Amino acid sequence: MVPTDRAELTTALQGLREELATSPGPDRIRVLTRWIGIAEMSLGNYAEAHTFLRRSLELAITSGNVRAVVATELNFGDAHRYAGDVETAETFYRNALDTARSKCPELLDFALQHFGKHLMERGDLMGARTHLQEALRLRIAKGNTELVESTQAALDRVDTLIGSAPASAPVVVAPGEWSREWTAWLQTRTTVSDPTRWHDDLTAVRSAVQSLAVHQRVQPRHLWDQPFPSELVAAMAAEAEQALAADGYRHNGKRNAAVGDAANRFAAQVDLAAIVARSTGLDVEQPHTGVYIGYTEGQFLDFHVDEAGFGEANLIICLARTRRPGTAKASTTVFISAAGYLECDLAAGSGVVFDGALTPHGRTPLGAGESVTLISLGFRTRDQAGRVLSDLPPVPA
């Protein structure tokens, strides 16, 4: 980002800093620190930009101003992107996109536009096109000609880049890009947050999922008949609660945290590979990775597919959940199979096994007073017959 008039911007920045020094109220501080962060970013002072945008974001979160949270996360993503830190930039863009979809639809087109341009710069051209096309549809509906032209220009650039790729050179898609492209396609067709939409594009979604199902090595199965030791589950629930509060990080609309000693003891005392093998017929190694996941009121996880590196089988175990008595509908884990949508209501101590890389899945929004704590474990097959990405179906056009 290059300012058109550096001297004018520098003067304006000085005025913002002087006003901030007068100790205005919290809401004005939030606005000023965001503007200062954007100005510093425009001048190429990325460390300063990060400092002020972080302060603005913290104030937005504290005040519950969702619109400000989304806008500032997009700015923060830009600041990291321009500084060359594309991984951190992607985290902020995804957070902003998740929040916009669920709580701030008036900014969804902006989040899609920022993320689409980020993907274009990373070389994920199909993912960029998918996000920008959705942004264009929203902006046409808004009737804002300037915004429409901006998105159309970005789409034209993506199409030019796609068209310039040599026909003789096949595009090699990294596993992360493949899963992101499928996730983007799914989220433009359906969403966990509105079950009334599940039947709108069911034919197209089911047809796409059928192409994935051919390669699945595990079908979703709720482990009703496999009670896990309650004392070990309780120990993990306590550890997860502490880890999510102290060291948890936001990821795709909920919080994740690294597993610890309680989870390691659980894996050492319970033959998890044997449980997965009995449930699926797939001979797997003991879990190679795991993560705690926490959801609270209003949070959800939209439909997505995991990166192939997580393994050929996933096991999610519910460690704890709370809900208000008399609640008509609780949050559920949802899968999209070739047969349609499948909901799985996990109670504490129960689990579900599935192929997360090839089975679209998510969690419906949590209601008032509801919370869910899970552990997700990844398993690889013993035969070492890893998936060949070129054999997997491309994202539908």
Coordinates of C-alpha atoms in Angstrom, one line a residue:
M1 CA 0.0 0.0 0.0
V2 CA 1.6 3.2 -1.2
P3 CA 0.1 6.6 -0.1
T4 CA -0.7 9.0 -2.9
D5 CA 0.5 12.0 -0.8
R6 CA 3.0 10.9 1.8
A7 CA 3.5 14.4 3.3
E8 CA -0.3 14.9 3.7
L9 CA -0.7 11.5 5.3
T10 CA 2.2 12.2 7.7
T11 CA 0.6 15.5 8.7
A12 CA -2.8 13.8 9.3
L13 CA -1.0 11.0 11.3
Q14 CA 0.5 13.6 13.6
G15 CA -2.9 15.1 14.2
L16 CA -4.3 11.7 15.1
R17 CA -1.4 11.1 17.6
E18 CA -2.0 14.5 19.2
E19 CA -5.7 13.8 19.7
L20 CA -4.9 10.3 21.2
A21 CA -2.5 12.0 23.7
T22 CA -5.5 14.0 25.1
S23 CA -6.8 10.7 26.6
P24 CA -10.3 10.6 25.0
G25 CA -12.9 8.0 25.9
P26 CA -12.4 4.3 25.0
D27 CA -14.5 4.3 21.9
R28 CA -12.7 7.3 20.5
I29 CA -9.3 5.6 21.4
R30 CA -10.5 2.5 19.5
V31 CA -11.2 4.7 16.4
L32 CA -8.0 6.7 16.6
T33 CA -5.7 3.7 17.2
R34 CA -7.2 2.0 14.1
W35 CA -6.7 5.1 11.9
I36 CA -3.2 5.5 13.2
G37 CA -2.5 1.8 12.5
I38 CA -3.8 2.1 8.9
A39 CA -1.8 5.3 8.4
E40 CA 1.4 3.7 9.7
M41 CA 0.8 0.6 7.5
S42 CA 0.3 3.0 4.5
L43 CA 3.7 4.6 5.3
G44 CA 5.4 1.2 5.5
N45 CA 5.9 1.3 9.3
Y46 CA 4.5 -2.2 9.9
A47 CA 5.7 -2.7 13.5
E48 CA 4.0 0.6 14.5
A49 CA 0.9 -0.4 12.6
H50 CA 0.7 -3.8 14.4
T51 CA 1.0 -2.0 17.8
F52 CA -1.9 0.4 17.2
L53 CA -4.1 -2.1 15.4
R54 CA -3.7 -4.6 18.2
R55 CA -4.8 -2.0 20.7
S56 CA -7.8 -1.1 18.6
L57 CA -8.8 -4.7 18.1
E58 CA -8.6 -5.4 21.9
L59 CA -10.9 -2.4 22.5
A60 CA -13.3 -3.6 19.9
I61 CA -13.5 -7.1 21.4
T62 CA -13.9 -5.7 24.9
S63 CA -16.7 -3.4 23.9
G64 CA -18.5 -6.1 21.9
N65 CA -18.4 -4.0 18.7
V66 CA -18.5 -6.8 16.2
R67 CA -18.4 -4.5 13.1
A68 CA -15.2 -2.9 14.5
V69 CA -13.7 -6.4 15.2
V70 CA -14.2 -7.5 11.6
A71 CA -12.9 -4.2 10.1
T72 CA -9.8 -4.1 12.3
E73 CA -9.0 -7.8 11.7
L74 CA -9.1 -7.1 8.0
N75 CA -6.7 -4.1 8.5
F76 CA -4.5 -6.3 10.7
G77 CA -4.4 -8.9 8.0
D78 CA -3.4 -6.3 5.4
A79 CA -0.6 -5.0 7.7
H80 CA 0.9 -8.5 8.0
R81 CA 0.4 -9.2 4.3
Y82 CA 2.2 -6.1 3.3
A83 CA 5.0 -6.9 5.8
G84 CA 5.4 -10.3 4.1
D85 CA 3.9 -12.4 7.0
V86 CA 1.3 -14.2 4.9
E87 CA 0.6 -16.9 7.4
T88 CA -0.4 -14.5 10.2
A89 CA -2.3 -12.4 7.6
E90 CA -4.3 -15.5 6.6
T91 CA -5.3 -16.1 10.2
F92 CA -6.7 -12.6 10.6
Y93 CA -8.5 -12.8 7.2
R94 CA -10.1 -16.1 8.1
N95 CA -11.2 -14.8 11.5
A96 CA -12.7 -11.8 10.0
L97 CA -14.5 -13.9 7.3
D98 CA -15.9 -16.3 10.0
T99 CA -17.2 -13.4 12.1
A100 CA -18.7 -11.6 9.1
R101 CA -20.5 -14.7 8.0
S102 CA -22.0 -15.3 11.4
K103 CA -22.5 -11.9 13.0
C104 CA -21.8 -9.1 10.6
P105 CA -23.2 -9.9 7.1
E106 CA -22.9 -6.2 6.0
L107 CA -19.1 -6.6 5.9
L108 CA -19.1 -10.1 4.4
D109 CA -18.3 -8.7 0.9
F110 CA -15.3 -6.8 2.3
A111 CA -14.0 -9.9 4.1
L112 CA -14.4 -12.0 0.9
Q113 CA -12.6 -9.3 -1.2
H114 CA -9.6 -9.0 1.2
F115 CA -9.2 -12.8 1.5
G116 CA -9.7 -13.3 -2.2
K117 CA -6.9 -10.9 -3.1
H118 CA -4.7 -12.5 -0.4
L119 CA -5.3 -16.0 -2.0
M120 CA -4.5 -14.5 -5.5
E121 CA -1.2 -13.3 -4.2
R122 CA -0.4 -16.7 -2.7
G123 CA -1.1 -18.3 -6.0
D124 CA -4.4 -20.0 -5.0
L125 CA -6.2 -18.7 -8.1
M126 CA -9.2 -21.0 -7.9
G127 CA -9.7 -20.2 -4.2
A128 CA -9.4 -16.5 -5.0
R129 CA -11.9 -16.7 -7.8
T130 CA -14.4 -18.5 -5.6
H131 CA -14.2 -15.8 -2.9
L132 CA -14.2 -12.9 -5.3
Q133 CA -17.2 -14.3 -7.2
E134 CA -19.2 -14.5 -3.9
A135 CA -18.1 -10.9 -3.1
L136 CA -19.2 -9.8 -6.5
R137 CA -22.7 -11.3 -6.1
L138 CA -23.1 -9.5 -2.7
R139 CA -21.9 -6.2 -4.1
I140 CA -24.2 -6.4 -7.1
A141 CA -27.0 -6.9 -4.7
K142 CA -25.9 -3.9 -2.7
G143 CA -26.0 -1.8 -5.8
N144 CA -22.7 0.0 -5.1
T145 CA -21.1 0.6 -8.5
E146 CA -17.7 1.5 -7.1
L147 CA -17.5 -1.7 -5.0
V148 CA -18.6 -3.8 -7.9
E149 CA -15.9 -2.3 -10.2
S150 CA -13.3 -3.0 -7.5
T151 CA -14.2 -6.7 -7.2
Q152 CA -14.6 -7.1 -11.0
A153 CA -11.1 -5.7 -11.5
A154 CA -9.7 -8.2 -9.0
L155 CA -11.6 -11.1 -10.8
D156 CA -10.4 -10.0 -14.1
R157 CA -6.8 -10.1 -12.8
V158 CA -7.4 -13.6 -11.4
D159 CA -8.8 -14.8 -14.8
T160 CA -5.8 -13.3 -16.6
L161 CA -3.4 -15.2 -14.3
I162 CA -5.4 -18.4 -14.8
G163 CA -5.4 -17.9 -18.5
S164 CA -1.7 -17.2 -18.7
A165 CA -0.8 -20.6 -17.1
P166 CA 0.9 -22.8 -19.8
A167 CA -1.6 -25.4 -21.0
S168 CA 1.1 -28.1 -21.0
A169 CA 2.0 -27.5 -17.4
P170 CA -0.5 -29.0 -15.0
V171 CA -1.3 -26.9 -12.0
V172 CA 0.1 -28.6 -8.9
V173 CA -2.1 -27.9 -5.9
A174 CA -0.7 -28.2 -2.4
P175 CA -2.8 -30.2 0.1
G176 CA -3.6 -27.0 2.0
E177 CA -4.8 -25.3 -1.1
W178 CA -6.9 -28.2 -2.2
S179 CA -8.7 -28.3 1.2
R180 CA -9.1 -24.5 1.2
E181 CA -10.6 -24.5 -2.3
W182 CA -13.1 -27.2 -1.4
T183 CA -14.0 -25.4 1.9
A184 CA -14.5 -22.1 0.0
W185 CA -16.8 -23.8 -2.5
L186 CA -18.8 -25.5 0.2
Q187 CA -19.3 -22.3 2.2
T188 CA -20.7 -20.5 -0.9
R189 CA -23.3 -23.2 -1.3
T190 CA -24.3 -24.1 2.3
T191 CA -23.7 -23.2 5.9
V192 CA -24.2 -24.8 9.3
S193 CA -25.6 -21.5 10.6
D194 CA -28.8 -21.7 8.6
P195 CA -30.3 -25.3 8.3
T196 CA -33.1 -24.0 6.2
R197 CA -30.5 -23.6 3.4
W198 CA -29.4 -27.2 3.6
H199 CA -31.9 -28.2 1.0
D200 CA -31.5 -25.2 -1.3
D201 CA -28.6 -26.5 -3.3
L202 CA -28.8 -30.1 -2.1
T203 CA -28.5 -31.6 -5.5
A204 CA -25.3 -29.7 -6.4
V205 CA -23.8 -30.3 -3.0
R206 CA -24.7 -34.0 -2.9
S207 CA -23.2 -34.5 -6.4
A208 CA -20.0 -32.8 -5.3
V209 CA -19.8 -34.8 -2.1
Q210 CA -20.3 -38.0 -4.0
S211 CA -17.1 -37.3 -5.9
L212 CA -15.3 -37.1 -2.5
A213 CA -17.0 -40.1 -1.0
V214 CA -15.5 -42.4 -3.6
H215 CA -12.1 -41.7 -2.0
Q216 CA -13.2 -41.8 1.7
R217 CA -11.6 -44.6 3.8
V218 CA -13.9 -44.0 6.8
Q219 CA -17.6 -43.2 6.9
P220 CA -18.9 -41.1 9.8
R221 CA -19.8 -43.3 12.8
H222 CA -21.1 -42.2 16.1
L223 CA -19.4 -44.4 18.8
W224 CA -22.5 -45.1 20.9
D225 CA -21.1 -48.4 22.0
Q226 CA -17.7 -47.2 23.1
P227 CA -17.7 -45.6 26.5
F228 CA -14.4 -43.9 27.3
P229 CA -13.1 -44.1 30.9
S230 CA -15.0 -41.3 32.8
E231 CA -12.1 -40.4 35.0
L232 CA -9.7 -39.9 32.1
V233 CA -12.4 -37.9 30.2
A234 CA -12.9 -35.6 33.3
A235 CA -9.2 -35.1 33.6
M236 CA -8.9 -34.0 29.9
A237 CA -12.0 -31.7 30.3
A238 CA -10.3 -29.9 33.2
E239 CA -7.0 -29.7 31.3
A240 CA -8.8 -28.4 28.2
E241 CA -10.7 -25.8 30.2
Q242 CA -7.5 -24.4 31.6
A243 CA -5.6 -24.6 28.3
L244 CA -8.3 -22.9 26.3
A245 CA -8.6 -20.1 28.8
A246 CA -4.8 -19.5 29.2
D247 CA -3.3 -20.4 25.9
G248 CA -6.2 -20.9 23.5
Y249 CA -6.1 -19.3 20.1
R250 CA -9.0 -18.4 17.9
H251 CA -9.4 -20.7 14.8
N252 CA -12.3 -20.8 12.4
G253 CA -14.8 -19.3 14.8
K254 CA -13.9 -21.2 18.0
R255 CA -10.9 -21.7 20.2
N256 CA -8.2 -24.3 20.0
A257 CA -5.5 -25.3 22.5
A258 CA -2.6 -27.7 22.6
V259 CA -3.2 -31.0 24.4
G260 CA -1.2 -31.8 27.5
D261 CA -0.4 -34.5 30.1
A262 CA -4.0 -35.6 30.6
A263 CA -4.5 -36.2 26.9
N264 CA -1.2 -38.1 26.8
R265 CA -2.2 -40.3 29.7
F266 CA -5.5 -41.0 28.0
A267 CA -3.8 -42.0 24.8
A268 CA -1.4 -44.2 26.8
Q269 CA -4.1 -46.1 28.7
V270 CA -6.7 -46.4 26.0
D271 CA -5.9 -48.3 22.7
L272 CA -7.4 -45.7 20.5
A273 CA -6.0 -47.2 17.3
A274 CA -7.8 -50.5 18.1
I275 CA -11.1 -48.6 18.7
V276 CA -10.8 -46.8 15.3
A277 CA -9.9 -50.1 13.6
R278 CA -12.9 -51.9 15.2
S279 CA -15.2 -49.1 14.2
T280 CA -14.0 -48.6 10.7
G281 CA -12.1 -51.7 9.5
L282 CA -9.1 -49.4 8.9
D283 CA -5.8 -50.4 10.3
V284 CA -4.3 -47.2 11.8
E285 CA -1.4 -46.2 14.0
Q286 CA -1.9 -44.6 17.4
P287 CA -2.9 -40.9 17.0
H288 CA -0.1 -38.6 15.7
T289 CA -1.8 -35.3 16.6
G290 CA -4.5 -33.9 18.8
V291 CA -6.0 -30.6 19.7
Y292 CA -8.5 -29.3 22.3
I293 CA -11.5 -27.4 20.9
G294 CA -13.8 -25.2 22.8
Y295 CA -17.1 -23.6 21.7
T296 CA -19.3 -21.2 23.7
E297 CA -22.6 -19.5 23.1
G298 CA -23.1 -18.2 19.6
Q299 CA -20.0 -19.9 18.1
F300 CA -20.1 -22.5 15.3
L301 CA -17.8 -24.1 12.8
D302 CA -18.9 -23.8 9.2
F303 CA -18.7 -26.7 6.7
H304 CA -15.1 -27.5 5.7
V305 CA -12.7 -30.3 4.9
D306 CA -9.5 -30.8 6.8
E307 CA -6.0 -30.8 5.3
A308 CA -5.0 -34.3 4.3
G309 CA -2.0 -34.2 6.6
F310 CA -4.3 -34.7 9.6
G311 CA -4.7 -38.3 8.6
E312 CA -7.1 -40.8 7.1
A313 CA -9.2 -41.0 10.2
N314 CA -10.3 -38.4 12.8
L315 CA -11.8 -39.2 16.2
I316 CA -13.6 -36.4 18.0
I317 CA -14.5 -37.1 21.7
C318 CA -16.8 -34.8 23.6
L319 CA -15.2 -34.0 27.0
A320 CA -17.8 -31.7 28.5
R321 CA -20.9 -29.8 27.5
T322 CA -23.5 -27.6 29.1
R323 CA -26.9 -26.5 28.0
R324 CA -29.9 -24.8 29.6
P325 CA -32.7 -27.1 30.7
G326 CA -35.6 -27.2 28.3
T327 CA -33.6 -26.0 25.3
A328 CA -35.4 -27.3 22.2
K329 CA -32.4 -27.7 20.0
A330 CA -28.7 -28.3 21.0
S331 CA -25.7 -27.7 18.8
T332 CA -24.6 -30.8 16.9
T333 CA -21.7 -32.0 14.8
V334 CA -22.9 -32.1 11.2
F335 CA -21.6 -34.1 8.2
I336 CA -22.4 -33.9 4.5
S337 CA -22.5 -37.4 3.0
A338 CA -23.5 -38.7 -0.4
A339 CA -26.9 -39.3 1.2
G340 CA -27.3 -35.8 2.6
Y341 CA -26.8 -34.0 5.9
L342 CA -26.1 -36.1 9.0
E343 CA -26.3 -34.7 12.5
C344 CA -24.4 -36.2 15.5
D345 CA -25.4 -35.1 19.0
L346 CA -22.3 -35.9 21.1
A347 CA -22.7 -36.3 24.8
A348 CA -19.8 -36.0 27.2
G349 CA -17.7 -39.2 27.0
S350 CA -18.9 -40.2 23.5
G351 CA -17.2 -39.8 20.2
V352 CA -17.5 -39.9 16.4
V353 CA -15.0 -41.2 13.9
F354 CA -14.8 -40.0 10.3
D355 CA -12.5 -39.0 7.4
G356 CA -12.1 -35.3 8.0
A357 CA -10.1 -34.6 4.8
L358 CA -12.9 -36.0 2.5
T359 CA -16.1 -35.5 4.6
P360 CA -17.4 -32.0 4.8
H361 CA -18.2 -31.3 8.5
G362 CA -18.9 -28.6 11.0
R363 CA -20.9 -27.7 14.1
T364 CA -24.2 -25.8 14.3
P365 CA -24.3 -22.6 16.4
L366 CA -24.5 -23.0 20.2
G367 CA -27.5 -21.6 21.9
A368 CA -27.8 -19.4 25.0
G369 CA -25.8 -20.8 27.9
E370 CA -24.4 -23.7 25.8
S371 CA -20.8 -24.8 25.7
V372 CA -19.0 -27.7 24.2
T373 CA -15.4 -29.0 24.8
L374 CA -13.9 -31.6 22.5
I375 CA -10.6 -33.3 21.7
S376 CA -9.9 -34.0 18.1
L377 CA -7.3 -36.8 17.2
G378 CA -5.8 -37.6 13.9
F379 CA -4.8 -41.1 12.7
R380 CA -2.7 -42.4 9.8
T381 CA -3.0 -45.8 8.2
R382 CA -0.3 -48.4 8.9
D383 CA -0.1 -49.3 5.2
Q384 CA 1.5 -45.9 4.5
A385 CA -0.6 -45.7 1.4
G386 CA -0.9 -41.9 1.6
R387 CA -3.4 -40.0 -0.5
V388 CA -2.2 -38.8 -3.9
L389 CA -3.6 -35.4 -4.3
S390 CA -3.7 -35.6 -8.1
D391 CA -6.2 -38.5 -7.7
L392 CA -8.6 -36.5 -5.6
P393 CA -11.5 -34.7 -7.3
P394 CA -11.0 -31.0 -8.2
V395 CA -13.3 -28.3 -6.9
P396 CA -16.5 -28.1 -8.9
A397 CA -16.6 -25.2 -11.4

